[in-house]
Short mmCIF file of N, CA and C in Angstrom, two decimals:
data_model
loop_
_atom_site.label_atom_id
_atom_site.label_comp_id
_atom_site.label_asym_id
_atom_site.label_seq_id
_atom_site.Cartn_x
_atom_site.Cartn_y
_atom_site.Cartn_z
N UNK L 1 145.49 -92.45 15.80
CA UNK L 1 144.46 -92.01 16.71
C UNK L 1 143.13 -92.10 15.99
N UNK L 2 142.16 -92.66 16.62
CA UNK L 2 140.81 -92.74 16.07
C UNK L 2 139.85 -92.12 17.08
N UNK L 3 138.99 -91.22 16.58
CA UNK L 3 138.03 -90.56 17.46
C UNK L 3 136.63 -90.84 16.93
N UNK L 4 135.81 -91.46 17.75
CA UNK L 4 134.41 -91.71 17.41
C UNK L 4 133.54 -91.03 18.45
N UNK L 5 132.63 -90.19 17.98
CA UNK L 5 131.76 -89.48 18.91
C UNK L 5 130.59 -88.88 18.15
N UNK L 6 129.68 -88.28 18.88
CA UNK L 6 128.49 -87.69 18.28
C UNK L 6 128.82 -86.36 17.61
N UNK L 7 127.92 -85.90 16.76
CA UNK L 7 128.10 -84.63 16.05
C UNK L 7 128.23 -83.48 17.03
N UNK L 8 129.15 -82.56 16.73
CA UNK L 8 129.31 -81.36 17.54
C UNK L 8 130.09 -81.55 18.82
N UNK L 9 130.73 -82.70 18.98
CA UNK L 9 131.43 -82.97 20.24
C UNK L 9 132.88 -82.49 20.24
N UNK L 10 133.39 -82.04 19.08
CA UNK L 10 134.74 -81.51 19.03
C UNK L 10 135.78 -82.44 18.43
N UNK L 11 135.36 -83.37 17.60
CA UNK L 11 136.30 -84.31 16.99
C UNK L 11 137.33 -83.60 16.12
N UNK L 12 136.88 -82.68 15.27
CA UNK L 12 137.79 -81.97 14.37
C UNK L 12 138.78 -81.13 15.17
N UNK L 13 138.30 -80.41 16.16
CA UNK L 13 139.18 -79.60 17.00
C UNK L 13 140.21 -80.47 17.70
N UNK L 14 139.78 -81.61 18.19
CA UNK L 14 140.69 -82.53 18.87
C UNK L 14 141.78 -83.02 17.91
N UNK L 15 141.40 -83.38 16.69
CA UNK L 15 142.38 -83.85 15.72
C UNK L 15 143.36 -82.75 15.33
N UNK L 16 142.87 -81.53 15.16
CA UNK L 16 143.75 -80.42 14.80
C UNK L 16 144.70 -80.08 15.95
N UNK L 17 144.23 -80.13 17.18
CA UNK L 17 145.11 -79.89 18.33
C UNK L 17 146.16 -80.97 18.44
N UNK L 18 145.79 -82.22 18.17
CA UNK L 18 146.74 -83.32 18.20
C UNK L 18 147.80 -83.12 17.12
N UNK L 19 147.36 -82.76 15.91
CA UNK L 19 148.30 -82.51 14.81
C UNK L 19 149.25 -81.38 15.17
N UNK L 20 148.71 -80.30 15.72
CA UNK L 20 149.52 -79.15 16.11
C UNK L 20 150.57 -79.55 17.14
N UNK L 21 150.15 -80.30 18.14
CA UNK L 21 151.07 -80.73 19.21
C UNK L 21 152.15 -81.66 18.67
N UNK L 22 151.79 -82.53 17.75
CA UNK L 22 152.76 -83.48 17.21
C UNK L 22 153.80 -82.81 16.32
N UNK L 23 153.40 -81.79 15.60
CA UNK L 23 154.28 -81.20 14.59
C UNK L 23 155.08 -80.00 15.08
N UNK L 24 154.78 -79.47 16.25
CA UNK L 24 155.47 -78.29 16.75
C UNK L 24 156.44 -78.63 17.86
N UNK L 25 157.56 -77.92 17.86
CA UNK L 25 158.54 -78.10 18.93
C UNK L 25 158.01 -77.54 20.23
N UNK L 26 157.37 -76.37 20.15
CA UNK L 26 156.80 -75.80 21.37
C UNK L 26 155.42 -76.40 21.57
N UNK L 27 155.11 -76.74 22.77
CA UNK L 27 153.82 -77.37 23.08
C UNK L 27 152.86 -76.30 23.55
N UNK L 28 152.46 -75.42 22.64
CA UNK L 28 151.68 -74.25 22.99
C UNK L 28 150.32 -74.33 22.32
N UNK L 29 149.26 -74.45 23.09
CA UNK L 29 147.92 -74.56 22.53
C UNK L 29 147.26 -73.20 22.34
N UNK L 30 147.99 -72.11 22.52
CA UNK L 30 147.39 -70.78 22.42
C UNK L 30 146.83 -70.51 21.03
N UNK L 31 147.38 -71.17 20.00
CA UNK L 31 146.90 -70.98 18.63
C UNK L 31 145.42 -71.34 18.54
N UNK L 32 144.99 -72.27 19.32
CA UNK L 32 143.61 -72.73 19.25
C UNK L 32 142.71 -72.02 20.25
N UNK L 33 143.25 -71.10 21.03
CA UNK L 33 142.44 -70.34 21.96
C UNK L 33 142.01 -71.13 23.18
N UNK L 34 142.76 -72.15 23.53
CA UNK L 34 142.42 -72.98 24.69
C UNK L 34 143.52 -72.89 25.72
N UNK L 35 143.15 -72.98 26.97
CA UNK L 35 144.14 -73.09 28.03
C UNK L 35 144.03 -74.47 28.63
N UNK L 36 145.09 -74.90 29.27
CA UNK L 36 145.09 -76.24 29.86
C UNK L 36 144.63 -76.18 31.31
N UNK L 37 143.70 -77.01 31.63
CA UNK L 37 143.23 -77.13 33.00
C UNK L 37 143.08 -78.60 33.31
N UNK L 38 143.13 -78.94 34.56
CA UNK L 38 142.90 -80.32 34.94
C UNK L 38 143.92 -80.80 35.94
N UNK L 39 143.77 -82.04 36.31
CA UNK L 39 144.62 -82.64 37.33
C UNK L 39 145.81 -83.31 36.66
N UNK L 40 146.97 -83.17 37.26
CA UNK L 40 148.20 -83.83 36.82
C UNK L 40 148.63 -83.42 35.41
N UNK L 41 148.37 -82.17 35.01
CA UNK L 41 148.81 -81.74 33.69
C UNK L 41 150.32 -81.78 33.55
N UNK L 42 151.07 -81.50 34.63
CA UNK L 42 152.53 -81.54 34.55
C UNK L 42 153.01 -82.94 34.23
N UNK L 43 152.39 -83.93 34.84
CA UNK L 43 152.77 -85.32 34.58
C UNK L 43 152.41 -85.69 33.14
N UNK L 44 151.20 -85.38 32.71
CA UNK L 44 150.77 -85.70 31.35
C UNK L 44 151.61 -84.98 30.31
N UNK L 45 151.92 -83.69 30.57
CA UNK L 45 152.73 -82.92 29.63
C UNK L 45 154.13 -83.49 29.49
N UNK L 46 154.76 -83.85 30.61
CA UNK L 46 156.12 -84.39 30.52
C UNK L 46 156.12 -85.75 29.82
N UNK L 47 155.09 -86.56 30.05
CA UNK L 47 154.99 -87.84 29.36
C UNK L 47 154.83 -87.62 27.86
N UNK L 48 153.97 -86.68 27.49
CA UNK L 48 153.74 -86.40 26.07
C UNK L 48 155.01 -85.87 25.42
N UNK L 49 155.75 -85.01 26.12
CA UNK L 49 157.00 -84.48 25.57
C UNK L 49 158.00 -85.61 25.32
N UNK L 50 158.12 -86.55 26.25
CA UNK L 50 159.04 -87.68 26.06
C UNK L 50 158.63 -88.52 24.86
N UNK L 51 157.32 -88.75 24.71
CA UNK L 51 156.84 -89.55 23.58
C UNK L 51 157.11 -88.84 22.26
N UNK L 52 156.91 -87.53 22.21
CA UNK L 52 157.13 -86.79 20.98
C UNK L 52 158.60 -86.68 20.63
N UNK L 53 159.47 -86.64 21.63
CA UNK L 53 160.90 -86.57 21.36
C UNK L 53 161.41 -87.86 20.75
N UNK L 54 160.77 -88.97 21.04
CA UNK L 54 161.19 -90.25 20.47
C UNK L 54 160.97 -90.27 18.96
N UNK L 55 159.75 -89.98 18.54
CA UNK L 55 159.40 -90.04 17.12
C UNK L 55 158.49 -88.87 16.79
N UNK L 56 159.04 -87.78 16.32
CA UNK L 56 158.22 -86.64 15.92
C UNK L 56 157.83 -86.83 14.46
N UNK L 57 156.53 -86.88 14.17
CA UNK L 57 156.11 -87.11 12.78
C UNK L 57 156.41 -85.90 11.90
N UNK L 58 156.59 -86.16 10.60
CA UNK L 58 156.82 -85.08 9.65
C UNK L 58 155.52 -84.56 9.06
N UNK L 59 154.48 -85.39 9.10
CA UNK L 59 153.18 -84.97 8.58
C UNK L 59 152.07 -85.74 9.30
N UNK L 60 150.85 -85.23 9.14
CA UNK L 60 149.68 -85.84 9.77
C UNK L 60 148.59 -85.93 8.71
N UNK L 61 147.94 -87.08 8.62
CA UNK L 61 146.81 -87.25 7.70
C UNK L 61 145.56 -87.45 8.54
N UNK L 62 144.56 -86.63 8.27
CA UNK L 62 143.26 -86.76 8.92
C UNK L 62 142.30 -87.34 7.90
N UNK L 63 141.65 -88.44 8.25
CA UNK L 63 140.72 -89.11 7.34
C UNK L 63 139.31 -88.90 7.84
N UNK L 64 138.45 -88.39 6.95
CA UNK L 64 137.06 -88.10 7.32
C UNK L 64 136.12 -89.05 6.58
N UNK L 65 134.88 -89.03 7.02
CA UNK L 65 133.87 -89.94 6.48
C UNK L 65 133.35 -89.50 5.11
N UNK L 66 133.13 -88.20 4.93
CA UNK L 66 132.58 -87.73 3.65
C UNK L 66 133.23 -86.42 3.22
N UNK L 67 132.91 -85.99 2.00
CA UNK L 67 133.55 -84.82 1.41
C UNK L 67 133.24 -83.53 2.17
N UNK L 68 132.02 -83.38 2.65
CA UNK L 68 131.69 -82.14 3.36
C UNK L 68 132.51 -82.01 4.64
N UNK L 69 132.72 -83.11 5.34
CA UNK L 69 133.57 -83.08 6.54
C UNK L 69 135.02 -82.80 6.18
N UNK L 70 135.46 -83.38 5.07
CA UNK L 70 136.82 -83.15 4.60
C UNK L 70 137.02 -81.68 4.23
N UNK L 71 136.04 -81.09 3.52
CA UNK L 71 136.14 -79.68 3.14
C UNK L 71 136.19 -78.77 4.37
N UNK L 72 135.35 -79.07 5.37
CA UNK L 72 135.35 -78.29 6.61
C UNK L 72 136.69 -78.41 7.32
N UNK L 73 137.22 -79.61 7.37
CA UNK L 73 138.50 -79.83 8.03
C UNK L 73 139.62 -79.11 7.29
N UNK L 74 139.61 -79.14 5.96
CA UNK L 74 140.63 -78.43 5.17
C UNK L 74 140.58 -76.93 5.44
N UNK L 75 139.38 -76.37 5.54
CA UNK L 75 139.24 -74.94 5.85
C UNK L 75 139.86 -74.62 7.20
N UNK L 76 139.61 -75.47 8.17
CA UNK L 76 140.15 -75.24 9.51
C UNK L 76 141.66 -75.45 9.56
N UNK L 77 142.17 -76.37 8.76
CA UNK L 77 143.61 -76.57 8.67
C UNK L 77 144.27 -75.30 8.16
N UNK L 78 143.69 -74.70 7.11
CA UNK L 78 144.22 -73.46 6.55
C UNK L 78 144.10 -72.33 7.57
N UNK L 79 142.96 -72.24 8.23
CA UNK L 79 142.73 -71.18 9.23
C UNK L 79 143.75 -71.26 10.36
N UNK L 80 144.13 -72.46 10.76
CA UNK L 80 145.09 -72.65 11.84
C UNK L 80 146.54 -72.58 11.36
N UNK L 81 146.75 -72.51 10.04
CA UNK L 81 148.10 -72.44 9.50
C UNK L 81 148.83 -73.77 9.49
N UNK L 82 148.09 -74.86 9.54
CA UNK L 82 148.72 -76.18 9.60
C UNK L 82 149.04 -76.77 8.23
N UNK L 83 148.51 -76.17 7.14
CA UNK L 83 148.77 -76.74 5.81
C UNK L 83 150.25 -76.63 5.45
N UNK L 84 150.94 -75.64 5.99
CA UNK L 84 152.36 -75.46 5.72
C UNK L 84 153.21 -76.41 6.57
N UNK L 85 152.61 -77.00 7.57
CA UNK L 85 153.35 -77.88 8.48
C UNK L 85 153.16 -79.35 8.15
N UNK L 86 152.41 -79.66 7.10
CA UNK L 86 152.26 -81.05 6.69
C UNK L 86 151.03 -81.74 7.22
N UNK L 87 149.93 -81.02 7.40
CA UNK L 87 148.68 -81.65 7.81
C UNK L 87 147.79 -81.75 6.58
N UNK L 88 147.34 -82.96 6.29
CA UNK L 88 146.51 -83.23 5.12
C UNK L 88 145.20 -83.84 5.56
N UNK L 89 144.15 -83.59 4.81
CA UNK L 89 142.84 -84.15 5.13
C UNK L 89 142.24 -84.76 3.87
N UNK L 90 141.78 -85.98 3.98
CA UNK L 90 141.17 -86.71 2.87
C UNK L 90 139.95 -87.47 3.36
N UNK L 91 139.07 -87.80 2.42
CA UNK L 91 138.09 -88.85 2.70
C UNK L 91 138.84 -90.17 2.52
N UNK L 92 138.30 -91.25 2.99
CA UNK L 92 138.97 -92.54 2.84
C UNK L 92 139.12 -92.88 1.35
N UNK L 93 138.09 -92.57 0.56
CA UNK L 93 138.17 -92.84 -0.87
C UNK L 93 139.20 -91.94 -1.55
N UNK L 94 139.27 -90.68 -1.15
CA UNK L 94 140.25 -89.76 -1.71
C UNK L 94 141.68 -90.19 -1.40
N UNK L 95 141.92 -90.69 -0.18
CA UNK L 95 143.24 -91.14 0.19
C UNK L 95 143.65 -92.37 -0.62
N UNK L 96 142.74 -93.33 -0.74
CA UNK L 96 143.04 -94.54 -1.51
C UNK L 96 143.29 -94.19 -2.97
N UNK L 97 142.50 -93.27 -3.52
CA UNK L 97 142.69 -92.84 -4.90
C UNK L 97 144.06 -92.21 -5.09
N UNK L 98 144.47 -91.38 -4.14
CA UNK L 98 145.78 -90.73 -4.23
C UNK L 98 146.91 -91.75 -4.15
N UNK L 99 146.80 -92.69 -3.25
CA UNK L 99 147.82 -93.73 -3.10
C UNK L 99 147.88 -94.57 -4.38
N UNK L 100 146.72 -94.92 -4.92
CA UNK L 100 146.69 -95.72 -6.15
C UNK L 100 147.32 -94.98 -7.32
N UNK L 101 147.07 -93.68 -7.44
CA UNK L 101 147.67 -92.89 -8.51
C UNK L 101 149.19 -92.89 -8.41
N UNK L 102 149.70 -92.67 -7.20
CA UNK L 102 151.15 -92.64 -7.02
C UNK L 102 151.77 -94.01 -7.24
N UNK L 103 151.07 -95.05 -6.84
CA UNK L 103 151.60 -96.40 -6.98
C UNK L 103 151.58 -96.87 -8.43
N UNK L 104 150.51 -96.56 -9.14
CA UNK L 104 150.33 -97.05 -10.51
C UNK L 104 151.06 -96.21 -11.55
N UNK L 105 151.42 -95.01 -11.21
CA UNK L 105 152.10 -94.14 -12.20
C UNK L 105 153.56 -94.25 -12.10
#
């Protein structure tokens, strides 16, 4: 999933909600203080449940543009309790560095 948008539009919240939904058996957004509203939510929810039952990921990596965004995202991951569920946040350079360390060692 790639999200491109202007500052303050909710990109981080969207990514954390996506990670939460992907990693949890119960599809409950109450952790984030949001309720679901809109048209055809039952159809969208059942479609999403079928997709998640096919391949439920074990972890989620969120890649940010710079360190300050990564630090903010890490704080929110901890605040939401997602660090124990396998949600990681890196800058693109940090991720490549980590992969290179594991590959070269």
